[in-house]
Amino acid sequence: MTVRTETLHFGRTQARRRGADFLALTKPRLVLMVLVTTLVGFYLGSGSAPDYARMLATLLGTALAAGGTLALNQFQERELDARMERTRLRPLPDGRIQPLEALAFGAAITAAGLLLLVLAVNALSGLVAAVVVGTYCFLYTPLKRKTSLCSVVGAVPGALPPVIGWVAARGEFGLGAWVLFAILFLWQIPHALAIARLYREDFARAGLPLLPVLEPDGRSTGRQVVSHCLALLAVSLLPTLTGLAGSIYFVTALGLGVAFLTCGIALAVSRTAVAARRLLAASLVYLPALLVVMALDKVRF
């Protein structure tokens, strides 16, 4: 192998690594979850035949805006990430990407996503996506350093992607959009508290005043988990009661909700890391299953 060939091979390897690091800034798995909820919102908000070109534009714009927002979040939290075991090897704290590079990258793809939504879909979807960006970067992220209520604030932008899909399809808000928002909002609290309980020491090391850090005995965490699981169980039945989904969804939502609540009660009673891990796993099964069945049992209008 010649020196030039070796140099070209090294250059391609470095380029792939850099590309992978920039992709990691966007948290692809989280973006995928965002796209699933956006797609369900679009499908439920559509008539009998979805506009597939608009749907693809909605998903692409949302993916860019969500990925860019998460990259900006990592730029904002790079010093905190460097203090925690679970995040210290991310591209920014590990020094593989420079802060200004991350800032420029995040801002560019966020702006591109918002612009695509406004121009190729409709202004309302772009507006909702802009609210997600603003609340996530300028409310939730700063509040993480100050109060345990950040989880409630952070649940707002996390619950808006299905609303983006709904307004992209219909061009207006509706009861269905707010039912989807409520389901996503309530689901996030037990999900986030399970993560905070699992990584309590890490969050304490970073100085983040999350509820499991402030109250290590876990009693308040357990109460919050159970109360939100109960509320979620009730709200998850609304798609059938409001004519958005059918009876198959109702039975499924009831069963999933009871199972999720059972995991929440188990955490409240035992307050162990094992129970928190089980609740986290249950949350990752609950939401996709609920949304898929809701979409499959959609009531045509």
Coordinates of C-alpha atoms in Angstrom, one line a residue:
M1 CA 0.0 0.0 0.0
T2 CA 1.5 3.4 -1.0
V3 CA 1.8 6.4 1.2
R4 CA -0.9 8.2 -0.8
T5 CA -3.3 5.3 -0.5
E6 CA -2.7 5.0 3.2
T7 CA -3.3 8.8 3.5
L8 CA -6.6 8.5 1.6
H9 CA -7.7 5.6 3.7
F10 CA -6.9 7.5 6.9
G11 CA -8.7 10.5 5.7
R12 CA -11.8 8.5 4.9
T13 CA -11.7 6.8 8.3
Q14 CA -11.4 10.2 10.0
A15 CA -14.3 11.6 8.0
R16 CA -16.5 8.7 8.9
R17 CA -15.6 9.1 12.6
R18 CA -16.4 12.8 12.4
G19 CA -19.7 12.1 10.7
A20 CA -20.6 9.6 13.4
D21 CA -19.7 12.1 16.1
F22 CA -21.9 14.8 14.5
L23 CA -24.7 12.2 14.1
A24 CA -24.3 11.3 17.8
L25 CA -25.0 15.0 18.7
T26 CA -28.5 14.5 17.3
K27 CA -29.3 11.5 19.5
P28 CA -30.8 9.4 16.7
R29 CA -32.7 7.0 18.9
L30 CA -34.5 9.8 20.6
V31 CA -35.2 11.4 17.2
L32 CA -36.6 8.1 16.0
M33 CA -39.1 8.2 18.9
V34 CA -40.0 11.8 18.1
L35 CA -40.7 10.7 14.5
V36 CA -42.9 7.8 15.6
T37 CA -45.1 10.2 17.6
T38 CA -45.1 12.7 14.8
L39 CA -46.1 10.1 12.3
V40 CA -49.0 8.9 14.5
G41 CA -50.2 12.4 15.0
F42 CA -50.1 13.0 11.2
Y43 CA -51.9 9.8 10.4
L44 CA -54.6 10.3 13.0
G45 CA -55.1 13.9 11.9
S46 CA -55.4 12.9 8.2
G47 CA -58.6 11.9 6.4
S48 CA -59.0 8.5 4.9
A49 CA -56.0 8.9 2.6
P50 CA -52.9 10.7 4.0
D51 CA -50.9 13.1 1.8
Y52 CA -47.7 11.1 1.6
A53 CA -45.6 13.9 0.1
R54 CA -46.6 16.2 2.9
M55 CA -46.0 13.4 5.4
L56 CA -42.4 12.9 4.2
A57 CA -41.8 16.6 4.4
T58 CA -43.2 16.7 7.9
L59 CA -41.0 13.9 9.1
L60 CA -37.9 15.3 7.4
G61 CA -38.4 18.8 8.8
T62 CA -39.2 17.4 12.3
A63 CA -36.2 15.1 12.2
L64 CA -33.9 18.1 11.4
A65 CA -35.4 20.4 14.0
A66 CA -35.4 17.7 16.7
G67 CA -31.8 16.6 15.9
G68 CA -30.6 20.2 15.8
T69 CA -32.3 21.0 19.1
L70 CA -30.7 18.0 20.8
A71 CA -27.3 19.0 19.4
L72 CA -27.8 22.5 20.8
N73 CA -28.8 20.9 24.1
Q74 CA -25.5 18.9 24.2
F75 CA -23.7 22.2 23.5
Q76 CA -25.4 23.8 26.4
E77 CA -24.8 20.9 28.8
R78 CA -21.2 19.9 27.7
E79 CA -19.7 20.8 31.1
L80 CA -22.4 18.8 33.0
D81 CA -21.9 15.9 30.6
A82 CA -18.2 15.9 31.4
R83 CA -19.0 15.2 35.1
M84 CA -21.2 12.2 34.6
E85 CA -20.1 8.7 33.8
R86 CA -23.0 8.0 31.4
T87 CA -22.2 11.0 29.3
R88 CA -18.5 11.9 29.6
L89 CA -17.6 10.1 26.4
R90 CA -20.0 12.0 24.3
P91 CA -18.3 13.9 21.4
L92 CA -18.3 17.3 23.1
P93 CA -17.0 16.5 26.6
D94 CA -14.6 14.0 25.1
G95 CA -13.2 16.8 22.9
R96 CA -13.9 15.0 19.5
I97 CA -16.0 18.0 18.5
Q98 CA -15.4 21.6 19.4
P99 CA -18.2 23.7 21.0
L100 CA -18.5 26.2 18.2
E101 CA -18.7 23.3 15.7
A102 CA -21.6 21.8 17.7
L103 CA -23.3 25.2 18.0
A104 CA -23.1 25.9 14.3
F105 CA -24.2 22.4 13.3
G106 CA -27.1 22.4 15.7
A107 CA -28.3 25.9 14.8
A108 CA -28.0 25.1 11.0
I109 CA -30.0 21.9 11.0
T110 CA -32.6 23.3 13.4
A111 CA -33.2 26.3 11.2
A112 CA -33.3 24.1 8.1
G113 CA -36.0 21.9 9.7
L114 CA -38.1 24.8 10.8
L115 CA -37.8 26.4 7.3
L116 CA -38.8 23.1 5.6
L117 CA -41.9 22.8 7.8
V118 CA -43.0 26.3 7.1
L119 CA -42.3 26.2 3.3
A120 CA -43.2 22.6 2.4
V121 CA -45.9 21.8 5.0
N122 CA -47.6 24.8 6.7
A123 CA -46.8 27.7 9.0
L124 CA -48.6 26.1 11.9
S125 CA -46.4 23.0 12.0
G126 CA -43.3 25.3 11.9
L127 CA -44.7 27.3 14.7
V128 CA -45.3 24.3 16.9
A129 CA -41.8 23.0 16.1
A130 CA -40.4 26.4 17.0
V131 CA -42.1 26.2 20.4
V132 CA -40.5 22.9 20.9
V133 CA -37.0 24.3 20.2
G134 CA -37.6 27.4 22.4
T135 CA -39.0 25.6 25.4
Y136 CA -36.4 22.8 25.2
C137 CA -33.3 25.0 24.8
F138 CA -34.3 28.1 26.8
L139 CA -36.6 26.8 29.5
Y140 CA -36.0 23.1 30.2
T141 CA -32.3 23.1 29.8
P142 CA -31.5 26.1 32.1
L143 CA -34.1 24.9 34.7
K144 CA -32.3 21.5 35.0
R145 CA -29.6 23.2 37.0
K146 CA -32.1 25.0 39.3
T147 CA -35.2 22.9 40.1
S148 CA -36.7 19.5 40.1
L149 CA -39.7 20.9 38.3
C150 CA -37.6 20.9 35.1
S151 CA -39.1 17.4 34.4
V152 CA -42.6 18.9 34.1
V153 CA -41.3 21.8 31.9
G154 CA -39.4 19.3 29.8
A155 CA -42.5 17.2 29.3
V156 CA -44.1 20.1 27.3
P157 CA -41.7 20.1 24.3
G158 CA -41.5 16.3 24.5
A159 CA -45.3 16.0 24.1
L160 CA -45.6 18.4 21.1
P161 CA -44.3 16.2 18.2
P162 CA -47.7 14.4 17.7
V163 CA -49.2 17.9 17.6
I164 CA -46.8 18.9 14.9
G165 CA -48.0 15.8 12.9
W166 CA -51.6 16.6 13.5
V167 CA -51.5 20.3 12.4
A168 CA -49.3 19.3 9.5
A169 CA -52.0 17.0 8.2
R170 CA -55.1 19.2 9.1
G171 CA -53.8 22.7 9.1
E172 CA -55.4 23.4 12.5
F173 CA -55.5 22.2 16.1
G174 CA -58.2 19.9 17.4
L175 CA -59.3 17.9 20.3
G176 CA -57.3 14.9 19.0
A177 CA -54.1 16.9 19.0
W178 CA -54.5 17.8 22.7
V179 CA -55.4 14.2 23.7
L180 CA -52.2 13.1 22.1
F181 CA -50.3 15.9 23.8
A182 CA -51.8 14.9 27.2
I183 CA -50.8 11.2 26.7
L184 CA -47.2 12.1 25.8
F185 CA -47.0 14.6 28.6
L186 CA -48.2 12.3 31.4
W187 CA -46.1 9.4 30.1
Q188 CA -42.9 11.4 30.3
I189 CA -43.0 12.0 34.0
P190 CA -42.7 8.3 35.1
H191 CA -40.2 7.7 32.3
A192 CA -38.0 10.6 33.3
L193 CA -38.2 9.8 37.0
A194 CA -37.2 6.2 36.4
I195 CA -34.1 7.4 34.5
A196 CA -33.3 9.9 37.3
R197 CA -33.6 7.2 39.9
L198 CA -31.3 4.8 38.0
Y199 CA -28.6 7.5 37.5
R200 CA -29.2 9.3 40.7
E201 CA -25.5 9.3 41.7
D202 CA -24.5 10.6 38.3
F203 CA -27.0 13.4 38.4
A204 CA -25.9 14.3 41.9
R205 CA -22.3 14.5 40.8
A206 CA -23.3 17.0 38.1
G207 CA -25.2 19.0 40.6
L208 CA -28.6 18.5 39.0
P209 CA -31.5 18.9 41.6
L210 CA -33.7 16.2 40.2
L211 CA -36.3 14.7 42.6
P212 CA -34.5 11.4 43.3
V213 CA -31.4 13.5 44.1
L214 CA -33.1 15.9 46.4
E215 CA -35.1 13.1 48.2
P216 CA -33.0 9.9 48.2
D217 CA -35.5 7.9 50.2
G218 CA -37.7 7.8 47.0
R219 CA -41.0 8.5 48.6
S220 CA -41.8 11.6 46.7
T221 CA -40.6 10.0 43.5
G222 CA -42.9 7.1 44.1
R223 CA -45.9 9.3 44.7
Q224 CA -45.2 11.3 41.5
V225 CA -44.8 8.1 39.5
V226 CA -48.0 6.5 40.7
S227 CA -50.1 9.7 40.4
H228 CA -49.0 10.3 36.8
C229 CA -49.4 6.6 35.9
L230 CA -53.0 6.8 37.2
A231 CA -53.7 10.0 35.3
L232 CA -52.2 8.5 32.2
L233 CA -54.4 5.4 32.5
A234 CA -57.5 7.6 32.5
V235 CA -56.3 10.0 29.7
S236 CA -55.2 7.1 27.5
L237 CA -58.8 6.0 27.2
L238 CA -59.9 9.4 25.7
P239 CA -59.1 8.5 22.1
T240 CA -62.0 6.0 22.1
L241 CA -64.3 8.2 24.2
T242 CA -63.7 11.2 21.8
G243 CA -64.2 9.1 18.6
L244 CA -60.5 9.1 17.5
A245 CA -60.0 5.3 18.0
G246 CA -62.1 2.2 18.4
S247 CA -62.9 -0.4 21.0
I248 CA -59.8 -2.5 20.3
Y249 CA -57.7 0.5 21.2
F250 CA -59.7 1.0 24.4
V251 CA -59.1 -2.5 25.7
T252 CA -55.4 -2.4 24.7
A253 CA -54.9 1.0 26.4
L254 CA -56.6 -0.3 29.5
G255 CA -54.4 -3.3 29.7
L256 CA -51.2 -1.4 29.0
G257 CA -52.1 1.3 31.5
V258 CA -52.8 -1.2 34.3
A259 CA -49.4 -3.0 33.5
F260 CA -47.6 0.4 33.5
L261 CA -49.3 1.4 36.7
T262 CA -48.3 -1.9 38.3
C263 CA -44.6 -1.2 37.5
G264 CA -45.0 2.3 39.0
I265 CA -46.5 1.0 42.2
A266 CA -43.7 -1.5 42.5
L267 CA -41.1 1.3 42.3
A268 CA -43.1 3.3 44.9
V269 CA -43.1 0.4 47.3
S270 CA -39.6 -1.0 46.9
R271 CA -37.8 2.2 45.8
T272 CA -35.0 0.1 44.3
A273 CA -32.9 0.4 41.2
V274 CA -34.3 -2.9 39.9
A275 CA -37.8 -1.5 40.1
A276 CA -36.7 1.7 38.4
R277 CA -35.1 -0.3 35.6
R278 CA -38.3 -2.3 35.2
L279 CA -40.4 0.8 35.0
L280 CA -38.1 2.3 32.4
A281 CA -38.3 -0.8 30.3
A282 CA -42.1 -0.8 30.7
S283 CA -42.3 2.8 29.5
L284 CA -40.3 2.0 26.4
V285 CA -42.8 -0.7 25.5
Y286 CA -45.9 1.1 26.6
L287 CA -45.8 4.2 24.4
P288 CA -44.9 2.6 21.0
A289 CA -47.5 -0.2 21.6
L290 CA -50.2 2.3 22.6
L291 CA -49.6 4.6 19.6
V292 CA -49.4 1.7 17.1
V293 CA -52.7 0.2 18.2
M294 CA -54.2 3.7 18.2
A295 CA -53.2 4.2 14.6
L296 CA -54.4 0.7 13.6
D297 CA -57.7 1.2 15.2
K298 CA -58.2 4.7 13.9
V299 CA -61.8 5.8 13.4
R300 CA -62.2 7.0 9.8
F301 CA -63.7 10.4 9.3

